[in-house]
């Protein structure tokens, strides 16, 4: 049974990865409903939070039904990170996560995200200060190292544990790799197999089939799997993995009705959360993904993705329900 601080997250938990513009409250709620054990917000800038930037602050919203939920923050300045911990706490998350893995230039150039992999002492001292500054469990998400010549993740993980990190999620790529090549889970299992480690080590990178999740558990011996891209447009992935673990068989893909229901609820939750205009606009690419595989769908997708009016989008869902009734997804 894995525990993040005092939070029991079950045997081999499946975690929804933090994903910018994807892991918003409606999407997290759907993933939770379909089997995600822990969900994380997208990364939130500590500098944005302390400046009270509206966009950053809105990302702090969480629903009761998605718990346990972690809010992820990034930054490289100690003072800003500590101040943002206080702001984040007011939203009542269960976990605070630090992003030490984002590879994009605008983050890395400020020494944040994966940029910190070039300054391990700072990574450790920031983590320590944040752990001391909050009663919430602090988790870390990181990569194997800066580049293939600087993979010291076994030592780094041990130091993060020693200063109080409650769990570590490791993406099996270096910063230099960005998203290229295949994720390498071997160094992650070396972290787990270090006899000094006692906190959960979650594996991340390329889990896109139930078999891969099982491999992460049985062959690599990790404590849980963090899942990102496989869930985009497909929140059912979590339940499919769980079904496979329980039965050794693949669950049939969700029916058209289930997909329509998810799209309707996703849109409604987004409207309730952000208002009609933003709700319709910002969730377009999610719910159109739910229908991937239906042939000749362009006309319907266009209706869903171009209207600013929620009523038109709901009407498009009704049309899909009517026109493709009984469609069997592969
Ligand atoms: C669209 C997108 C946005 C992402 N945003 C974040 C983020 O905000 N914070 C973070 O730690 N990682 C972020 N990531 C990285 C993922 O959390 C994850 O580490 C990566 O996608 C590898 O896992 P996967 O192969 O299961 O997708 C993002 C990835 C994608 C595809």
CSV table of C-alpha atoms and ligand atoms in Angstrom, one decimal:
chain,number,residue,atom,x,y,z
A,1,UNK,CA,0.0,0.0,0.0
A,2,UNK,CA,1.6,3.3,-1.1
A,3,UNK,CA,1.3,6.4,1.2
A,4,UNK,CA,2.1,10.0,0.4
A,5,UNK,CA,2.6,11.5,3.8
A,6,UNK,CA,-0.4,10.2,5.7
A,7,UNK,CA,-2.5,9.8,2.6
A,8,UNK,CA,-3.2,6.2,1.7
A,9,UNK,CA,-3.2,6.1,-2.1
A,10,UNK,CA,-3.7,2.3,-2.5
A,11,UNK,CA,-1.7,-0.5,-4.0
A,12,UNK,CA,0.2,0.6,-7.1
A,13,UNK,CA,-1.7,3.9,-7.6
A,14,UNK,CA,-2.2,5.5,-11.0
A,15,UNK,CA,-1.5,9.2,-11.0
A,16,UNK,CA,-2.7,11.7,-13.5
A,17,UNK,CA,0.4,13.7,-14.6
A,18,UNK,CA,0.4,17.4,-14.3
A,19,UNK,CA,-0.2,18.7,-17.9
A,20,UNK,CA,-0.4,22.4,-18.9
A,21,UNK,CA,-3.7,23.3,-20.4
A,22,UNK,CA,-4.9,19.7,-19.9
A,23,UNK,CA,-5.1,18.8,-16.2
A,24,UNK,CA,-7.8,21.3,-15.4
A,25,UNK,CA,-10.5,20.6,-12.8
A,26,UNK,CA,-13.1,19.2,-15.2
A,27,UNK,CA,-10.6,16.8,-16.8
A,28,UNK,CA,-9.1,15.8,-13.5
A,29,UNK,CA,-12.6,15.0,-12.2
A,30,UNK,CA,-13.3,12.8,-15.2
A,31,UNK,CA,-10.0,11.0,-14.7
A,32,UNK,CA,-10.7,10.5,-11.1
A,33,UNK,CA,-14.1,9.1,-11.9
A,34,UNK,CA,-12.5,6.6,-14.2
A,35,UNK,CA,-9.9,5.3,-11.8
A,36,UNK,CA,-7.1,7.8,-11.3
A,37,UNK,CA,-6.0,7.5,-7.7
A,38,UNK,CA,-4.1,10.8,-7.4
A,39,UNK,CA,-4.5,13.9,-9.7
A,40,UNK,CA,-2.2,16.8,-10.1
A,41,UNK,CA,-2.9,20.3,-11.4
A,42,UNK,CA,-0.8,21.7,-14.3
A,43,UNK,CA,2.3,23.6,-13.2
A,44,UNK,CA,1.7,27.0,-11.7
A,45,UNK,CA,4.3,29.7,-11.7
A,46,UNK,CA,5.3,30.8,-8.2
A,47,UNK,CA,6.2,34.2,-9.6
A,48,UNK,CA,2.7,34.5,-11.1
A,49,UNK,CA,1.1,33.5,-7.9
A,50,UNK,CA,2.8,36.0,-5.7
A,51,UNK,CA,2.0,38.8,-8.3
A,52,UNK,CA,-1.6,37.6,-8.0
A,53,UNK,CA,-1.7,37.0,-11.8
A,54,UNK,CA,-5.3,36.0,-12.4
A,55,UNK,CA,-4.4,33.2,-14.7
A,56,UNK,CA,-2.1,31.6,-12.2
A,57,UNK,CA,-4.6,32.0,-9.3
A,58,UNK,CA,-7.4,30.4,-11.3
A,59,UNK,CA,-5.3,27.3,-11.7
A,60,UNK,CA,-5.5,26.8,-7.9
A,61,UNK,CA,-9.2,25.8,-8.1
A,62,UNK,CA,-10.0,22.3,-7.0
A,63,UNK,CA,-13.2,20.2,-6.6
A,64,UNK,CA,-13.8,18.1,-3.5
A,65,UNK,CA,-14.6,15.1,-5.7
A,66,UNK,CA,-11.0,14.9,-7.2
A,67,UNK,CA,-9.2,14.4,-3.9
A,68,UNK,CA,-6.5,13.5,-3.2
A,69,UNK,CA,-5.2,16.3,-5.4
A,70,UNK,CA,-1.7,17.9,-5.6
A,71,UNK,CA,-1.1,21.4,-6.7
A,72,UNK,CA,2.2,21.7,-8.7
A,73,UNK,CA,4.3,24.8,-8.6
A,74,UNK,CA,7.5,25.8,-10.2
A,75,UNK,CA,10.2,28.4,-9.6
A,76,UNK,CA,13.8,28.8,-8.6
A,77,UNK,CA,13.6,31.6,-6.1
A,78,UNK,CA,13.3,30.5,-2.5
A,79,UNK,CA,11.3,33.5,-1.3
A,80,UNK,CA,8.8,33.3,-4.1
A,81,UNK,CA,8.4,29.5,-3.7
A,82,UNK,CA,7.8,29.9,0.1
A,83,UNK,CA,5.3,32.7,-0.4
A,84,UNK,CA,3.5,30.6,-3.0
A,85,UNK,CA,3.3,27.7,-0.7
A,86,UNK,CA,1.2,29.9,1.6
A,87,UNK,CA,-1.1,30.9,-1.3
A,88,UNK,CA,-1.5,27.4,-2.5
A,89,UNK,CA,-2.4,26.1,1.0
A,90,UNK,CA,-5.4,28.4,1.0
A,91,UNK,CA,-6.9,26.3,-1.8
A,92,UNK,CA,-6.8,23.3,0.5
A,93,UNK,CA,-4.9,20.7,-1.7
A,94,UNK,CA,-3.8,17.4,-0.2
A,95,UNK,CA,-0.3,17.6,-1.6
A,96,UNK,CA,2.1,20.2,-2.9
A,97,UNK,CA,4.2,19.1,-5.8
A,98,UNK,CA,7.4,20.8,-7.0
A,99,UNK,CA,8.1,20.8,-10.7
A,100,UNK,CA,11.8,20.0,-11.3
A,101,UNK,CA,11.3,18.5,-14.7
A,102,UNK,CA,9.8,21.0,-17.1
A,103,UNK,CA,12.2,21.1,-20.1
A,104,UNK,CA,10.9,24.2,-21.9
A,105,UNK,CA,13.3,27.0,-22.6
A,106,UNK,CA,11.4,29.8,-20.9
A,107,UNK,CA,11.3,27.9,-17.7
A,108,UNK,CA,14.7,26.3,-17.8
A,109,UNK,CA,16.4,29.6,-18.7
A,110,UNK,CA,15.3,30.9,-15.3
A,111,UNK,CA,16.8,27.9,-13.5
A,112,UNK,CA,13.3,26.5,-12.8
A,113,UNK,CA,11.8,23.2,-13.9
A,114,UNK,CA,14.4,20.9,-15.3
A,115,UNK,CA,16.9,23.8,-15.1
A,116,UNK,CA,17.4,23.0,-11.5
A,117,UNK,CA,19.0,19.7,-12.5
A,118,UNK,CA,22.1,21.7,-13.1
A,119,UNK,CA,22.1,22.8,-9.5
A,120,UNK,CA,21.3,19.8,-7.3
A,121,UNK,CA,22.2,21.6,-4.0
A,122,UNK,CA,19.6,24.3,-4.9
A,123,UNK,CA,17.1,21.6,-5.7
A,124,UNK,CA,17.7,20.0,-2.3
A,125,UNK,CA,17.6,23.2,-0.3
A,126,UNK,CA,14.4,24.4,-2.0
A,127,UNK,CA,12.7,21.1,-1.3
A,128,UNK,CA,13.9,21.2,2.3
A,129,UNK,CA,12.7,24.8,2.8
A,130,UNK,CA,9.3,24.0,1.4
A,131,UNK,CA,8.9,20.9,3.4
A,132,UNK,CA,9.6,22.9,6.6
A,133,UNK,CA,7.2,25.6,5.5
A,134,UNK,CA,4.1,23.5,5.2
A,135,UNK,CA,2.3,20.7,7.0
A,136,UNK,CA,1.2,19.2,3.7
A,137,UNK,CA,3.2,16.4,2.1
A,138,UNK,CA,5.6,17.8,-0.5
A,139,UNK,CA,6.2,15.6,-3.5
A,140,UNK,CA,8.7,16.2,-6.3
A,141,UNK,CA,8.4,15.5,-10.0
A,142,UNK,CA,11.7,15.4,-11.9
A,143,UNK,CA,13.6,13.8,-14.8
A,144,UNK,CA,16.6,11.5,-14.8
A,145,UNK,CA,19.1,14.3,-15.0
A,146,UNK,CA,20.1,17.2,-17.3
A,147,UNK,CA,21.7,15.0,-19.9
A,148,UNK,CA,23.0,11.5,-20.4
A,149,UNK,CA,26.3,12.4,-18.8
A,150,UNK,CA,24.8,13.7,-15.6
A,151,UNK,CA,22.3,11.1,-14.5
A,152,UNK,CA,22.6,11.0,-10.7
A,153,UNK,CA,19.0,10.3,-9.9
A,154,UNK,CA,19.8,7.6,-7.3
A,155,UNK,CA,21.8,10.1,-5.2
A,156,UNK,CA,19.4,13.0,-5.9
A,157,UNK,CA,16.4,11.0,-4.8
A,158,UNK,CA,18.1,9.9,-1.6
A,159,UNK,CA,18.9,13.6,-0.8
A,160,UNK,CA,15.3,14.7,-1.6
A,161,UNK,CA,14.0,11.9,0.7
A,162,UNK,CA,16.4,13.0,3.5
A,163,UNK,CA,15.1,16.5,3.5
A,164,UNK,CA,11.5,15.3,3.7
A,165,UNK,CA,10.1,14.8,0.2
A,166,UNK,CA,7.0,12.5,0.6
A,167,UNK,CA,7.2,10.8,-2.8
A,168,UNK,CA,9.1,11.3,-6.1
A,169,UNK,CA,7.7,10.9,-9.6
A,170,UNK,CA,10.4,10.4,-12.1
A,171,UNK,CA,10.1,10.9,-15.9
A,172,UNK,CA,12.5,8.5,-17.5
A,173,UNK,CA,14.1,11.0,-19.8
A,174,UNK,CA,16.7,13.7,-19.4
A,175,UNK,CA,16.1,17.4,-20.0
A,176,UNK,CA,18.1,17.3,-23.2
A,177,UNK,CA,15.9,14.5,-24.5
A,178,UNK,CA,12.8,16.6,-24.1
A,179,UNK,CA,10.2,14.1,-25.3
A,180,UNK,CA,12.4,12.3,-27.8
A,181,UNK,CA,13.3,8.6,-27.8
A,182,UNK,CA,11.9,6.1,-25.4
A,183,UNK,CA,11.6,6.7,-21.6
A,184,UNK,CA,14.2,4.7,-19.7
A,185,UNK,CA,12.8,3.1,-16.6
A,186,UNK,CA,15.9,1.3,-15.5
A,187,UNK,CA,17.4,4.3,-13.6
A,188,UNK,CA,14.0,4.8,-11.9
A,189,UNK,CA,14.1,1.2,-10.7
A,190,UNK,CA,17.6,1.8,-9.4
A,191,UNK,CA,16.2,4.6,-7.3
A,192,UNK,CA,13.5,2.2,-6.0
A,193,UNK,CA,16.0,-0.6,-5.3
A,194,UNK,CA,18.3,1.6,-3.3
A,195,UNK,CA,17.8,0.0,0.2
A,196,UNK,CA,17.9,3.4,1.8
A,197,UNK,CA,14.7,4.5,0.0
A,198,UNK,CA,11.4,4.2,1.8
A,199,UNK,CA,9.2,6.8,0.2
A,200,UNK,CA,7.1,5.9,-2.9
A,201,UNK,CA,8.8,6.2,-6.2
A,202,UNK,CA,6.4,6.6,-9.1
A,203,UNK,CA,7.5,5.9,-12.7
A,204,UNK,CA,6.5,8.2,-15.5
A,205,UNK,CA,7.0,8.2,-19.3
A,206,UNK,CA,5.4,6.3,-22.1
A,207,UNK,CA,2.8,4.3,-20.1
A,208,UNK,CA,0.3,4.0,-22.9
A,209,UNK,CA,-1.0,0.5,-22.6
A,210,UNK,CA,-2.1,-1.6,-19.6
A,211,UNK,CA,0.8,-4.0,-20.3
A,212,UNK,CA,3.3,-1.2,-19.9
A,213,UNK,CA,1.8,-0.2,-16.5
A,214,UNK,CA,2.0,-3.8,-15.5
A,215,UNK,CA,5.7,-3.9,-16.5
A,216,UNK,CA,6.4,-0.8,-14.5
A,217,UNK,CA,4.9,-2.6,-11.5
A,218,UNK,CA,6.2,-6.2,-11.9
A,219,UNK,CA,9.4,-5.9,-13.9
A,220,UNK,CA,10.6,-2.5,-12.6
A,221,UNK,CA,9.1,-2.8,-9.1
A,222,UNK,CA,7.9,0.8,-8.9
A,223,UNK,CA,5.3,2.0,-6.5
A,224,UNK,CA,2.9,3.5,-9.0
A,225,UNK,CA,2.6,4.9,-12.5
A,226,UNK,CA,2.1,8.5,-13.4
A,227,UNK,CA,0.2,8.8,-16.7
A,228,UNK,CA,0.1,11.8,-19.0
A,229,UNK,CA,-0.4,11.7,-22.7
A,230,UNK,CA,-2.3,8.4,-22.8
A,231,UNK,CA,-5.1,10.1,-20.9
A,232,UNK,CA,-5.5,13.1,-23.1
A,233,UNK,CA,-8.9,12.7,-24.7
A,234,UNK,CA,-9.1,9.3,-23.0
A,235,UNK,CA,-9.8,9.5,-19.3
A,236,UNK,CA,-10.9,5.9,-19.5
A,237,UNK,CA,-7.3,4.8,-19.7
A,238,UNK,CA,-7.1,4.5,-15.9
A,239,UNK,CA,-10.0,2.1,-15.6
A,240,UNK,CA,-8.6,0.0,-18.5
A,241,UNK,CA,-5.3,-0.4,-16.6
A,242,UNK,CA,-7.1,-1.4,-13.4
A,243,UNK,CA,-9.3,-3.9,-15.2
A,244,UNK,CA,-6.2,-5.4,-16.8
A,245,UNK,CA,-4.5,-5.7,-13.4
A,246,UNK,CA,-7.6,-7.4,-11.9
A,247,UNK,CA,-8.5,-9.8,-14.7
A,248,UNK,CA,-5.5,-10.0,-17.1
A,249,UNK,CA,-8.0,-9.0,-19.9
A,250,UNK,CA,-8.6,-5.9,-21.9
A,251,UNK,CA,-11.7,-3.9,-21.1
A,252,UNK,CA,-13.8,-3.0,-24.1
A,253,UNK,CA,-13.4,0.7,-25.1
A,254,UNK,CA,-16.0,3.1,-23.9
A,255,UNK,CA,-19.3,3.2,-25.9
A,256,UNK,CA,-20.5,6.1,-27.8
A,257,UNK,CA,-23.0,6.9,-25.1
A,258,UNK,CA,-20.2,7.0,-22.5
A,259,UNK,CA,-18.1,9.3,-24.7
A,260,UNK,CA,-21.1,11.6,-25.3
A,261,UNK,CA,-21.8,11.7,-21.6
A,262,UNK,CA,-18.2,12.6,-20.8
A,263,UNK,CA,-18.1,15.3,-23.4
A,264,UNK,CA,-21.4,16.8,-22.1
A,265,UNK,CA,-20.2,16.7,-18.5
A,266,UNK,CA,-16.8,18.0,-19.3
A,267,UNK,CA,-18.2,21.0,-21.1
A,268,UNK,CA,-20.8,21.7,-18.4
A,269,UNK,CA,-18.2,21.5,-15.7
A,270,UNK,CA,-16.0,23.9,-17.7
A,271,UNK,CA,-18.8,26.3,-18.1
A,272,UNK,CA,-19.7,26.2,-14.5
A,273,UNK,CA,-16.1,26.8,-13.6
A,274,UNK,CA,-15.0,29.4,-16.1
A,275,UNK,CA,-18.2,30.8,-17.6
A,276,UNK,CA,-19.7,30.0,-21.0
A,277,UNK,CA,-17.2,31.9,-23.2
A,278,UNK,CA,-14.0,30.5,-21.7
A,279,UNK,CA,-15.6,27.2,-20.9
A,280,UNK,CA,-16.5,26.6,-24.5
A,281,UNK,CA,-13.3,27.9,-25.9
A,282,UNK,CA,-10.7,26.2,-23.6
A,283,UNK,CA,-12.2,22.7,-23.6
A,284,UNK,CA,-12.7,22.3,-27.4
A,285,UNK,CA,-9.7,20.2,-28.0
A,286,UNK,CA,-10.5,17.9,-25.1
A,287,UNK,CA,-14.0,16.8,-25.9
A,288,UNK,CA,-13.5,16.5,-29.7
A,289,UNK,CA,-10.7,13.9,-28.8
A,290,UNK,CA,-13.3,11.8,-27.1
A,291,UNK,CA,-14.7,10.8,-30.5
A,292,UNK,CA,-11.4,9.8,-32.1
A,293,UNK,CA,-11.9,6.9,-34.4
A,294,UNK,CA,-15.3,7.8,-35.8
A,295,UNK,CA,-15.0,8.1,-39.6
A,296,UNK,CA,-16.1,11.2,-41.5
A,297,UNK,CA,-16.3,13.2,-38.3
A,298,UNK,CA,-15.0,16.5,-39.6
A,299,UNK,CA,-18.3,18.1,-40.0
A,300,UNK,CA,-19.2,17.4,-36.4
A,301,UNK,CA,-15.8,18.3,-35.1
A,302,UNK,CA,-16.1,21.6,-36.8
A,303,UNK,CA,-19.4,22.4,-35.1
A,304,UNK,CA,-18.0,21.5,-31.7
A,305,UNK,CA,-14.7,23.4,-32.3
A,306,UNK,CA,-15.9,26.6,-33.9
A,307,UNK,CA,-19.0,27.8,-32.2
A,308,UNK,CA,-18.7,30.1,-29.2
A,309,UNK,CA,-22.2,29.2,-28.1
A,310,UNK,CA,-22.6,26.3,-25.7
A,311,UNK,CA,-26.0,25.5,-27.0
A,312,UNK,CA,-24.6,24.8,-30.5
A,313,UNK,CA,-21.9,22.5,-29.0
A,314,UNK,CA,-24.5,20.6,-26.9
A,315,UNK,CA,-26.6,20.3,-30.1
A,316,UNK,CA,-23.6,18.8,-31.9
A,317,UNK,CA,-23.2,16.2,-29.2
A,318,UNK,CA,-26.9,15.3,-29.7
A,319,UNK,CA,-26.4,14.9,-33.4
A,320,UNK,CA,-23.4,12.6,-32.9
A,321,UNK,CA,-25.5,10.6,-30.5
A,322,UNK,CA,-28.2,10.2,-33.1
A,323,UNK,CA,-26.1,9.8,-36.2
A,324,UNK,CA,-23.6,7.3,-34.8
A,325,UNK,CA,-25.9,5.3,-32.5
A,326,UNK,CA,-24.4,1.8,-32.0
A,327,UNK,CA,-21.0,2.7,-33.5
A,328,UNK,CA,-18.4,0.3,-32.2
A,329,UNK,CA,-15.0,1.7,-31.3
A,330,UNK,CA,-12.0,-0.5,-32.1
B,1,LIG,C1,0.6,18.8,-23.0
B,1,LIG,C2,1.6,18.5,-21.8
B,1,LIG,C3,1.7,19.4,-20.8
B,1,LIG,C4,2.6,19.1,-19.7
B,1,LIG,N1,2.7,20.0,-18.7
B,1,LIG,C5,3.4,19.6,-17.6
B,1,LIG,C6,3.3,20.3,-16.4
B,1,LIG,O1,2.6,21.4,-16.3
B,1,LIG,N2,4.1,19.9,-15.3
B,1,LIG,C7,4.9,18.8,-15.4
B,1,LIG,O2,5.5,18.4,-14.4
B,1,LIG,N3,4.9,18.1,-16.5
B,1,LIG,C8,4.2,18.4,-17.6
B,1,LIG,N4,4.2,17.6,-18.7
B,1,LIG,C9,5.0,16.3,-18.6
B,1,LIG,C10,4.1,15.2,-18.2
B,1,LIG,O3,3.6,15.4,-16.8
B,1,LIG,C11,4.8,13.8,-18.2
B,1,LIG,O4,6.0,13.9,-17.4
B,1,LIG,C12,5.2,13.5,-19.7
B,1,LIG,O5,4.2,13.8,-20.6
B,1,LIG,C13,5.6,12.0,-19.8
B,1,LIG,O6,4.6,11.2,-19.4
B,1,LIG,P1,3.6,10.4,-20.5
B,1,LIG,O7,4.5,9.7,-21.4
B,1,LIG,O8,2.7,9.6,-19.7
B,1,LIG,O9,2.9,11.5,-21.2
B,1,LIG,C14,3.4,17.9,-19.8
B,1,LIG,C15,3.3,17.0,-20.8
B,1,LIG,C16,2.4,17.3,-21.9
B,1,LIG,C17,2.2,16.3,-23.0
